[in-house]
Short mmCIF file of C-alpha atoms in Angstrom, two decimals:
data_model
loop_
_atom_site.label_atom_id
_atom_site.label_comp_id
_atom_site.label_asym_id
_atom_site.label_seq_id
_atom_site.Cartn_x
_atom_site.Cartn_y
_atom_site.Cartn_z
CA MET A 1377 66.89 -58.10 -73.02
CA THR A 1378 63.90 -55.79 -73.16
CA HIS A 1379 63.09 -53.47 -70.27
CA ARG A 1380 59.85 -51.65 -69.53
CA VAL A 1381 59.43 -48.72 -67.19
CA GLN A 1382 56.04 -47.64 -65.95
CA ILE A 1383 55.34 -44.45 -64.04
CA GLU A 1384 51.93 -44.50 -62.37
CA TYR A 1385 50.79 -41.05 -61.26
CA CYS A 1386 47.74 -39.51 -59.59
CA THR A 1387 45.44 -37.63 -61.96
CA GLN A 1388 43.52 -36.12 -59.03
CA CYS A 1389 46.76 -34.56 -57.76
CA ARG A 1390 47.68 -33.28 -61.24
CA TRP A 1391 51.03 -35.11 -61.21
CA LEU A 1392 51.18 -35.73 -64.97
CA PRO A 1393 53.81 -32.98 -65.53
CA ARG A 1394 56.03 -34.50 -62.82
CA ALA A 1395 55.60 -37.99 -64.30
CA ALA A 1396 56.26 -36.76 -67.85
CA TRP A 1397 59.41 -34.92 -66.75
CA LEU A 1398 60.74 -38.04 -64.99
CA ALA A 1399 59.88 -40.10 -68.07
CA GLN A 1400 61.87 -37.70 -70.25
CA GLU A 1401 64.85 -37.92 -67.90
CA LEU A 1402 64.80 -41.73 -67.98
CA LEU A 1403 64.32 -41.97 -71.75
CA THR A 1404 67.20 -39.58 -72.32
CA THR A 1405 69.51 -41.49 -69.97
CA PHE A 1406 68.53 -45.00 -71.06
CA GLU A 1407 67.66 -44.48 -74.73
CA THR A 1408 69.21 -47.79 -75.82
CA GLU A 1409 68.39 -49.85 -72.72
CA LEU A 1410 64.62 -49.25 -72.50
CA THR A 1411 62.20 -50.69 -75.03
CA GLU A 1412 59.15 -49.05 -73.50
CA LEU A 1413 58.20 -46.35 -71.02
CA SER A 1414 54.56 -45.83 -70.13
CA LEU A 1415 52.64 -43.31 -68.07
CA LYS A 1416 49.74 -44.90 -66.21
CA PRO A 1417 47.01 -42.62 -64.82
CA GLY A 1418 45.96 -43.50 -61.29
CA THR A 1419 44.20 -41.96 -58.31
CA GLY A 1420 44.56 -41.66 -54.56
CA GLY A 1421 47.95 -39.95 -54.44
CA VAL A 1422 49.81 -42.70 -56.27
CA PHE A 1423 53.28 -42.05 -57.74
CA VAL A 1424 55.04 -45.36 -58.40
CA VAL A 1425 57.94 -46.20 -60.71
CA ARG A 1426 58.23 -49.80 -61.89
CA VAL A 1427 60.93 -51.53 -63.92
CA ASP A 1428 59.77 -54.77 -65.53
CA ASP A 1429 56.83 -54.85 -63.04
CA GLU A 1430 59.16 -54.46 -60.02
CA VAL A 1431 58.45 -51.40 -57.88
CA VAL A 1432 61.62 -49.33 -57.56
CA TRP A 1433 60.04 -46.19 -56.09
CA ASP A 1434 56.78 -45.59 -54.24
CA ARG A 1435 55.95 -42.06 -53.11
CA ARG A 1436 53.92 -43.39 -50.18
CA GLU A 1437 57.01 -45.02 -48.69
CA GLN A 1438 59.84 -42.83 -49.97
CA GLY A 1439 58.36 -39.42 -50.82
CA PHE A 1440 58.81 -37.82 -54.20
CA PRO A 1441 61.93 -39.06 -55.98
CA GLU A 1442 64.83 -36.99 -57.15
CA PRO A 1443 65.55 -37.94 -60.77
CA THR A 1444 69.12 -38.93 -59.91
CA ALA A 1445 67.91 -41.45 -57.30
CA VAL A 1446 65.49 -43.05 -59.77
CA LYS A 1447 68.17 -43.11 -62.49
CA ARG A 1448 70.50 -45.04 -60.19
CA LEU A 1449 67.78 -47.57 -59.29
CA VAL A 1450 66.77 -48.05 -62.94
CA ARG A 1451 70.42 -48.32 -64.01
CA ASP A 1452 71.07 -51.05 -61.44
CA LEU A 1453 68.32 -53.15 -63.06
CA VAL A 1454 68.67 -52.40 -66.77
CA ALA A 1455 72.34 -51.47 -67.26
CA PRO A 1456 74.51 -52.34 -64.25
CA GLY A 1457 77.83 -50.59 -64.48
CA LYS A 1458 76.61 -47.87 -66.84
CA PRO A 1459 78.15 -44.55 -65.78
CA LEU A 1460 75.61 -41.84 -65.05
CA GLY A 1461 77.98 -38.88 -64.96
CA HIS A 1462 76.89 -36.24 -62.46
CA SER A 1463 74.07 -38.47 -61.19
CA ASP A 1464 76.66 -40.93 -59.90
CA ARG A 1465 78.78 -38.23 -58.30
CA ALA A 1466 75.78 -36.94 -56.35
CA ALA A 1467 75.59 -40.29 -54.55
CA GLU A 1468 79.19 -40.24 -53.36
#
């Protein structure tokens, strides 16, 4: 199964560094599970993470994500049961 992650970020807000950092975290954690990760420039304060076109995080509803929270959500969709080490322990 192939899995795509898209991080849409606001260029007006200068959120590219935040999006790129989150992308790096996800690619490092899911290097064999993801076939693509894209950064999509947007406007209007957008910061949305999608997995296979399903929104898993939207800043407008949930605030800015902690990487560990996004990793857990992505893991649940692309690699259920995959241990995330300290990211899992933070949720307990």
